[in-house]
PDB file of C-alpha atoms in Angstrom:
ATOM      1  CA  MET A   1     -51.621  81.035 168.504  1.00  0.00           C
ATOM      2  CA  GLU A   2     -47.825  80.887 168.599  1.00  0.00           C
ATOM      3  CA  GLN A   3     -45.955  79.508 171.601  1.00  0.00           C
ATOM      4  CA  GLU A   4     -44.497  82.911 172.512  1.00  0.00           C
ATOM      5  CA  ALA A   5     -47.974  84.458 172.579  1.00  0.00           C
ATOM      6  CA  ILE A   6     -49.208  81.705 174.912  1.00  0.00           C
ATOM      7  CA  GLU A   7     -46.208  82.168 177.214  1.00  0.00           C
ATOM      8  CA  ASN A   8     -47.020  85.871 177.511  1.00  0.00           C
ATOM      9  CA  LEU A   9     -50.638  85.334 178.582  1.00  0.00           C
ATOM     10  CA  ARG A  10     -50.799  86.672 182.138  1.00  0.00           C
ATOM     11  CA  ARG A  11     -52.581  89.133 184.389  1.00  0.00           C
ATOM     12  CA  ASP A  12     -51.759  90.741 187.719  1.00  0.00           C
ATOM     13  CA  TYR A  13     -54.153  90.017 190.592  1.00  0.00           C
ATOM     14  CA  ARG A  14     -55.073  92.954 192.806  1.00  0.00           C
ATOM     15  CA  SER A  15     -58.729  92.576 193.856  1.00  0.00           C
ATOM     16  CA  ALA A  16     -58.362  91.321 197.466  1.00  0.00           C
ATOM     17  CA  THR A  17     -56.131  89.905 200.181  1.00  0.00           C
ATOM     18  CA  LEU A  18     -56.386  86.984 202.597  1.00  0.00           C
ATOM     19  CA  SER A  19     -54.673  86.624 205.964  1.00  0.00           C
ATOM     20  CA  GLU A  20     -54.752  84.225 208.886  1.00  0.00           C
ATOM     21  CA  ALA A  21     -56.377  86.969 210.958  1.00  0.00           C
ATOM     22  CA  ASP A  22     -59.228  87.343 208.446  1.00  0.00           C
ATOM     23  CA  VAL A  23     -60.365  83.756 208.039  1.00  0.00           C
ATOM     24  CA  ASN A  24     -62.922  81.891 210.129  1.00  0.00           C
ATOM     25  CA  PRO A  25     -61.423  79.221 212.424  1.00  0.00           C
ATOM     26  CA  ASN A  26     -63.831  76.755 210.817  1.00  0.00           C
ATOM     27  CA  PRO A  27     -63.077  76.089 207.122  1.00  0.00           C
ATOM     28  CA  ILE A  28     -66.695  75.172 206.345  1.00  0.00           C
ATOM     29  CA  LYS A  29     -67.790  78.589 207.639  1.00  0.00           C
ATOM     30  CA  GLN A  30     -65.035  80.194 205.568  1.00  0.00           C
ATOM     31  CA  PHE A  31     -66.206  78.213 202.529  1.00  0.00           C
ATOM     32  CA  GLU A  32     -69.774  79.364 203.144  1.00  0.00           C
ATOM     33  CA  LYS A  33     -68.607  82.998 203.281  1.00  0.00           C
ATOM     34  CA  TRP A  34     -66.728  82.782 199.995  1.00  0.00           C
ATOM     35  CA  PHE A  35     -69.469  80.731 198.317  1.00  0.00           C
ATOM     36  CA  ASN A  36     -72.124  83.294 199.283  1.00  0.00           C
ATOM     37  CA  GLU A  37     -69.910  86.087 197.964  1.00  0.00           C
ATOM     38  CA  ALA A  38     -69.580  84.198 194.660  1.00  0.00           C
ATOM     39  CA  ILE A  39     -73.362  83.831 194.445  1.00  0.00           C
ATOM     40  CA  ASN A  40     -73.913  87.500 195.296  1.00  0.00           C
ATOM     41  CA  ALA A  41     -71.419  88.440 192.587  1.00  0.00           C
ATOM     42  CA  LYS A  42     -73.691  86.556 190.159  1.00  0.00           C
ATOM     43  CA  LEU A  43     -70.905  84.350 188.844  1.00  0.00           C
ATOM     44  CA  TYR A  44     -71.868  81.809 186.197  1.00  0.00           C
ATOM     45  CA  GLU A  45     -72.349  78.433 187.921  1.00  0.00           C
ATOM     46  CA  PRO A  46     -70.352  79.179 191.074  1.00  0.00           C
ATOM     47  CA  ASN A  47     -70.958  75.564 192.140  1.00  0.00           C
ATOM     48  CA  ALA A  48     -69.052  74.114 189.173  1.00  0.00           C
ATOM     49  CA  MET A  49     -66.003  72.269 190.454  1.00  0.00           C
ATOM     50  CA  THR A  50     -63.265  69.988 189.181  1.00  0.00           C
ATOM     51  CA  LEU A  51     -63.383  66.492 190.650  1.00  0.00           C
ATOM     52  CA  ALA A  52     -60.097  64.564 190.441  1.00  0.00           C
ATOM     53  CA  THR A  53     -59.944  60.813 191.032  1.00  0.00           C
ATOM     54  CA  ALA A  54     -57.281  58.182 190.465  1.00  0.00           C
ATOM     55  CA  THR A  55     -56.975  54.478 189.787  1.00  0.00           C
ATOM     56  CA  THR A  56     -55.345  52.201 192.339  1.00  0.00           C
ATOM     57  CA  ASP A  57     -52.086  52.399 190.364  1.00  0.00           C
ATOM     58  CA  GLY A  58     -52.137  56.210 190.418  1.00  0.00           C
ATOM     59  CA  ARG A  59     -53.495  57.166 186.980  1.00  0.00           C
ATOM     60  CA  PRO A  60     -55.439  60.416 187.520  1.00  0.00           C
ATOM     61  CA  SER A  61     -58.496  61.767 185.740  1.00  0.00           C
ATOM     62  CA  ALA A  62     -60.520  64.928 186.233  1.00  0.00           C
ATOM     63  CA  ARG A  63     -63.836  66.399 185.139  1.00  0.00           C
ATOM     64  CA  ILE A  64     -66.330  69.118 186.076  1.00  0.00           C
ATOM     65  CA  VAL A  65     -69.239  68.258 188.375  1.00  0.00           C
ATOM     66  CA  LEU A  66     -71.678  70.454 190.282  1.00  0.00           C
ATOM     67  CA  LEU A  67     -71.581  70.976 194.029  1.00  0.00           C
ATOM     68  CA  LYS A  68     -75.046  70.146 195.359  1.00  0.00           C
ATOM     69  CA  GLY A  69     -74.649  70.804 199.065  1.00  0.00           C
ATOM     70  CA  PHE A  70     -72.135  71.209 201.863  1.00  0.00           C
ATOM     71  CA  SER A  71     -72.084  70.976 205.635  1.00  0.00           C
ATOM     72  CA  GLU A  72     -69.717  70.127 208.471  1.00  0.00           C
ATOM     73  CA  ASN A  73     -69.800  66.565 207.127  1.00  0.00           C
ATOM     74  CA  GLY A  74     -68.493  67.439 203.679  1.00  0.00           C
ATOM     75  CA  PHE A  75     -69.235  68.383 200.067  1.00  0.00           C
ATOM     76  CA  LYS A  76     -71.915  66.622 198.004  1.00  0.00           C
ATOM     77  CA  PHE A  77     -72.382  65.865 194.331  1.00  0.00           C
ATOM     78  CA  TYR A  78     -74.307  63.319 192.246  1.00  0.00           C
ATOM     79  CA  THR A  79     -73.352  61.086 189.340  1.00  0.00           C
ATOM     80  CA  ASN A  80     -73.528  57.666 187.707  1.00  0.00           C
ATOM     81  CA  TYR A  81     -71.833  55.073 189.925  1.00  0.00           C
ATOM     82  CA  LEU A  82     -70.853  53.054 186.828  1.00  0.00           C
ATOM     83  CA  SER A  83     -69.063  55.974 185.159  1.00  0.00           C
ATOM     84  CA  ARG A  84     -65.266  56.132 185.075  1.00  0.00           C
ATOM     85  CA  LYS A  85     -65.169  58.312 188.162  1.00  0.00           C
ATOM     86  CA  GLY A  86     -67.616  56.030 189.961  1.00  0.00           C
ATOM     87  CA  LYS A  87     -65.521  52.951 189.237  1.00  0.00           C
ATOM     88  CA  GLU A  88     -62.336  54.705 190.326  1.00  0.00           C
ATOM     89  CA  LEU A  89     -63.949  55.901 193.557  1.00  0.00           C
ATOM     90  CA  THR A  90     -65.143  52.378 194.354  1.00  0.00           C
ATOM     91  CA  LYS A  91     -61.575  51.073 194.268  1.00  0.00           C
ATOM     92  CA  ASN A  92     -59.813  54.213 195.523  1.00  0.00           C
ATOM     93  CA  PRO A  93     -62.175  56.327 197.680  1.00  0.00           C
ATOM     94  CA  LEU A  94     -59.990  59.434 197.726  1.00  0.00           C
ATOM     95  CA  ALA A  95     -60.827  62.617 195.828  1.00  0.00           C
ATOM     96  CA  SER A  96     -59.825  66.213 195.270  1.00  0.00           C
ATOM     97  CA  LEU A  97     -62.135  69.125 194.424  1.00  0.00           C
ATOM     98  CA  ILE A  98     -61.304  72.554 193.024  1.00  0.00           C
ATOM     99  CA  LEU A  99     -63.642  75.515 192.720  1.00  0.00           C
ATOM    100  CA  TYR A 100     -62.166  78.365 190.655  1.00  0.00           C
ATOM    101  CA  TRP A 101     -63.708  81.820 190.396  1.00  0.00           C
ATOM    102  CA  PRO A 102     -61.462  83.893 188.092  1.00  0.00           C
ATOM    103  CA  GLU A 103     -63.697  86.964 188.355  1.00  0.00           C
ATOM    104  CA  MET A 104     -62.895  87.086 192.076  1.00  0.00           C
ATOM    105  CA  GLU A 105     -59.310  85.815 191.662  1.00  0.00           C
ATOM    106  CA  ARG A 106     -60.111  82.953 194.059  1.00  0.00           C
ATOM    107  CA  GLN A 107     -59.686  79.225 194.212  1.00  0.00           C
ATOM    108  CA  ILE A 108     -60.656  76.634 196.821  1.00  0.00           C
ATOM    109  CA  ARG A 109     -58.953  73.241 196.887  1.00  0.00           C
ATOM    110  CA  ILE A 110     -60.372  70.325 198.910  1.00  0.00           C
ATOM    111  CA  GLU A 111     -58.881  66.874 199.539  1.00  0.00           C
ATOM    112  CA  GLY A 112     -60.513  64.048 201.417  1.00  0.00           C
ATOM    113  CA  THR A 113     -62.115  60.646 201.558  1.00  0.00           C
ATOM    114  CA  ILE A 114     -65.372  59.915 199.803  1.00  0.00           C
ATOM    115  CA  GLU A 115     -68.504  57.952 200.635  1.00  0.00           C
ATOM    116  CA  LYS A 116     -71.825  57.286 198.928  1.00  0.00           C
ATOM    117  CA  LEU A 117     -74.878  59.091 200.243  1.00  0.00           C
ATOM    118  CA  SER A 118     -77.809  56.964 201.369  1.00  0.00           C
ATOM    119  CA  LYS A 119     -80.274  55.618 198.787  1.00  0.00           C
ATOM    120  CA  GLU A 120     -83.044  57.615 200.467  1.00  0.00           C
ATOM    121  CA  TYR A 121     -81.070  60.862 200.293  1.00  0.00           C
ATOM    122  CA  SER A 122     -80.126  60.261 196.653  1.00  0.00           C
ATOM    123  CA  SER A 123     -83.695  59.357 195.720  1.00  0.00           C
ATOM    124  CA  THR A 124     -85.055  62.555 197.270  1.00  0.00           C
ATOM    125  CA  TYR A 125     -82.613  64.656 195.260  1.00  0.00           C
ATOM    126  CA  PHE A 126     -83.203  62.621 192.075  1.00  0.00           C
ATOM    127  CA  HIS A 127     -86.929  63.356 192.150  1.00  0.00           C
ATOM    128  CA  SER A 128     -86.309  67.061 192.773  1.00  0.00           C
ATOM    129  CA  ARG A 129     -84.587  67.329 189.371  1.00  0.00           C
ATOM    130  CA  PRO A 130     -86.405  68.276 186.152  1.00  0.00           C
ATOM    131  CA  LYS A 131     -88.070  65.219 184.668  1.00  0.00           C
ATOM    132  CA  GLY A 132     -85.932  65.485 181.541  1.00  0.00           C
ATOM    133  CA  SER A 133     -82.800  65.215 183.646  1.00  0.00           C
ATOM    134  CA  GLN A 134     -84.217  62.201 185.469  1.00  0.00           C
ATOM    135  CA  ILE A 135     -84.850  60.457 182.147  1.00  0.00           C
ATOM    136  CA  GLY A 136     -81.378  61.427 180.965  1.00  0.00           C
ATOM    137  CA  ALA A 137     -79.845  59.690 183.986  1.00  0.00           C
ATOM    138  CA  VAL A 138     -81.760  56.520 183.134  1.00  0.00           C
ATOM    139  CA  VAL A 139     -80.876  56.622 179.434  1.00  0.00           C
ATOM    140  CA  SER A 140     -77.165  57.440 179.563  1.00  0.00           C
ATOM    141  CA  PRO A 141     -74.615  54.641 180.173  1.00  0.00           C
ATOM    142  CA  GLN A 142     -72.140  57.298 181.284  1.00  0.00           C
ATOM    143  CA  SER A 143     -68.528  56.913 180.120  1.00  0.00           C
ATOM    144  CA  GLN A 144     -69.346  53.888 177.940  1.00  0.00           C
ATOM    145  CA  GLU A 145     -68.960  53.869 174.156  1.00  0.00           C
ATOM    146  CA  ILE A 146     -72.189  54.312 172.195  1.00  0.00           C
ATOM    147  CA  SER A 147     -72.925  54.036 168.490  1.00  0.00           C
ATOM    148  CA  SER A 148     -74.443  57.498 167.966  1.00  0.00           C
ATOM    149  CA  ARG A 149     -76.175  60.550 169.413  1.00  0.00           C
ATOM    150  CA  GLU A 150     -79.374  59.339 167.747  1.00  0.00           C
ATOM    151  CA  GLU A 151     -79.325  56.182 169.878  1.00  0.00           C
ATOM    152  CA  LEU A 152     -79.482  58.287 173.048  1.00  0.00           C
ATOM    153  CA  GLU A 153     -82.187  60.579 171.717  1.00  0.00           C
ATOM    154  CA  GLN A 154     -84.381  57.660 170.612  1.00  0.00           C
ATOM    155  CA  LYS A 155     -84.135  56.041 174.043  1.00  0.00           C
ATOM    156  CA  TRP A 156     -84.882  59.374 175.701  1.00  0.00           C
ATOM    157  CA  GLN A 157     -88.014  59.887 173.582  1.00  0.00           C
ATOM    158  CA  GLN A 158     -89.209  56.352 174.317  1.00  0.00           C
ATOM    159  CA  LEU A 159     -88.875  56.875 178.065  1.00  0.00           C
ATOM    160  CA  GLU A 160     -90.429  60.324 177.883  1.00  0.00           C
ATOM    161  CA  GLN A 161     -93.555  58.690 176.503  1.00  0.00           C
ATOM    162  CA  GLU A 162     -93.397  55.760 178.923  1.00  0.00           C
ATOM    163  CA  TYR A 163     -93.163  58.029 181.984  1.00  0.00           C
ATOM    164  CA  GLU A 164     -95.390  60.830 180.718  1.00  0.00           C
ATOM    165  CA  ASN A 165     -97.803  60.445 183.633  1.00  0.00           C
ATOM    166  CA  LYS A 166     -95.635  58.354 185.949  1.00  0.00           C
ATOM    167  CA  GLU A 167     -92.753  58.890 188.319  1.00  0.00           C
ATOM    168  CA  VAL A 168     -89.327  58.036 186.922  1.00  0.00           C
ATOM    169  CA  PRO A 169     -87.688  55.467 189.215  1.00  0.00           C
ATOM    170  CA  LYS A 170     -84.168  56.358 190.335  1.00  0.00           C
ATOM    171  CA  PRO A 171     -81.674  53.990 188.707  1.00  0.00           C
ATOM    172  CA  ALA A 172     -79.727  51.835 191.161  1.00  0.00           C
ATOM    173  CA  HIS A 173     -76.502  52.991 189.498  1.00  0.00           C
ATOM    174  CA  TRP A 174     -77.158  56.706 190.099  1.00  0.00           C
ATOM    175  CA  GLY A 175     -76.733  58.641 193.333  1.00  0.00           C
ATOM    176  CA  GLY A 176     -74.738  60.954 195.527  1.00  0.00           C
ATOM    177  CA  TYR A 177     -71.293  61.132 197.064  1.00  0.00           C
ATOM    178  CA  ILE A 178     -69.903  63.176 199.915  1.00  0.00           C
ATOM    179  CA  VAL A 179     -66.261  64.256 200.084  1.00  0.00           C
ATOM    180  CA  LYS A 180     -65.170  64.391 203.731  1.00  0.00           C
ATOM    181  CA  PRO A 181     -62.304  66.881 203.816  1.00  0.00           C
ATOM    182  CA  ARG A 182     -58.959  66.501 205.521  1.00  0.00           C
ATOM    183  CA  LEU A 183     -57.420  69.527 203.759  1.00  0.00           C
ATOM    184  CA  ILE A 184     -59.087  72.732 202.544  1.00  0.00           C
ATOM    185  CA  GLU A 185     -57.036  75.486 200.934  1.00  0.00           C
ATOM    186  CA  PHE A 186     -58.240  79.022 200.177  1.00  0.00           C
ATOM    187  CA  TRP A 187     -56.268  80.784 197.457  1.00  0.00           C
ATOM    188  CA  GLN A 188     -56.510  84.519 196.804  1.00  0.00           C
ATOM    189  CA  GLY A 189     -54.659  85.947 193.827  1.00  0.00           C
ATOM    190  CA  ARG A 190     -52.146  88.695 194.646  1.00  0.00           C
ATOM    191  CA  SER A 191     -49.842  90.976 192.702  1.00  0.00           C
ATOM    192  CA  SER A 192     -46.493  89.700 191.325  1.00  0.00           C
ATOM    193  CA  ARG A 193     -47.626  86.093 191.843  1.00  0.00           C
ATOM    194  CA  LEU A 194     -47.214  86.431 195.629  1.00  0.00           C
ATOM    195  CA  HIS A 195     -50.613  84.847 196.144  1.00  0.00           C
ATOM    196  CA  ASP A 196     -52.221  84.257 199.546  1.00  0.00           C
ATOM    197  CA  ARG A 197     -52.689  80.554 200.352  1.00  0.00           C
ATOM    198  CA  ILE A 198     -54.338  79.664 203.651  1.00  0.00           C
ATOM    199  CA  LEU A 199     -54.533  75.934 204.379  1.00  0.00           C
ATOM    200  CA  TYR A 200     -56.708  74.174 206.951  1.00  0.00           C
ATOM    201  CA  LYS A 201     -55.413  70.749 208.013  1.00  0.00           C
ATOM    202  CA  LYS A 202     -57.614  68.374 210.017  1.00  0.00           C
ATOM    203  CA  ALA A 203     -56.068  68.080 213.495  1.00  0.00           C
ATOM    204  CA  ASP A 204     -58.721  65.777 214.969  1.00  0.00           C
ATOM    205  CA  GLN A 205     -62.457  65.157 214.656  1.00  0.00           C
ATOM    206  CA  GLN A 206     -63.369  68.674 215.800  1.00  0.00           C
ATOM    207  CA  ASN A 207     -60.371  70.926 215.203  1.00  0.00           C
ATOM    208  CA  TRP A 208     -58.393  72.339 212.304  1.00  0.00           C
ATOM    209  CA  LYS A 209     -54.869  73.727 212.134  1.00  0.00           C
ATOM    210  CA  ILE A 210     -54.431  76.854 209.973  1.00  0.00           C
ATOM    211  CA  VAL A 211     -51.140  77.465 208.148  1.00  0.00           C
ATOM    212  CA  ARG A 212     -49.917  79.712 205.348  1.00  0.00           C
ATOM    213  CA  LEU A 213     -48.365  78.187 202.239  1.00  0.00           C
ATOM    214  CA  ALA A 214     -45.844  79.837 199.959  1.00  0.00           C
ATOM    215  CA  PRO A 215     -47.367  80.765 196.575  1.00  0.00           C
TER     216      PRO A 215
END
């Protein structure tokens, strides 16, 4: 595709609006409302979200993970603690999340601090996963260089046989995180790029300040 054709890729957003008067005073309740609407709209993997991390000297990286729960405490996901993101979060426990639903012309952006979930909590979720996924978590040295795809598949088959009639133990290097938000922004696409952006900023432990941002 030529550069001019890429530059001319655009669409006008007209499906909905968002105002300070419409939103819930609690951003978690507002998130729940939008998330339920995304589920009811039967979007493909509405819980897919971009997770951005950074090294201590500010080099960013981003990838897609799956949201696996949310509450007043924050937003949860699971991964390998020894992966690139896990290592970055150990040294710099700050993260940003983005959920983007183009069919609804909506985006949610979350910034906050991050903590590991308890071993007990992570273990409970680990054993709720399909057994194949459990074995995959054991087999994969996530983010590390490997010699071939065949190496992974051979290890997976070996463990499938080993744990055929046994419980797969949760690896010590695998578990959950929770992002505790300090900022949550709700973005609704609008015509002529005059999008609605409603931002919640943490005022104290219990309260949030709501402001509108320019698009």
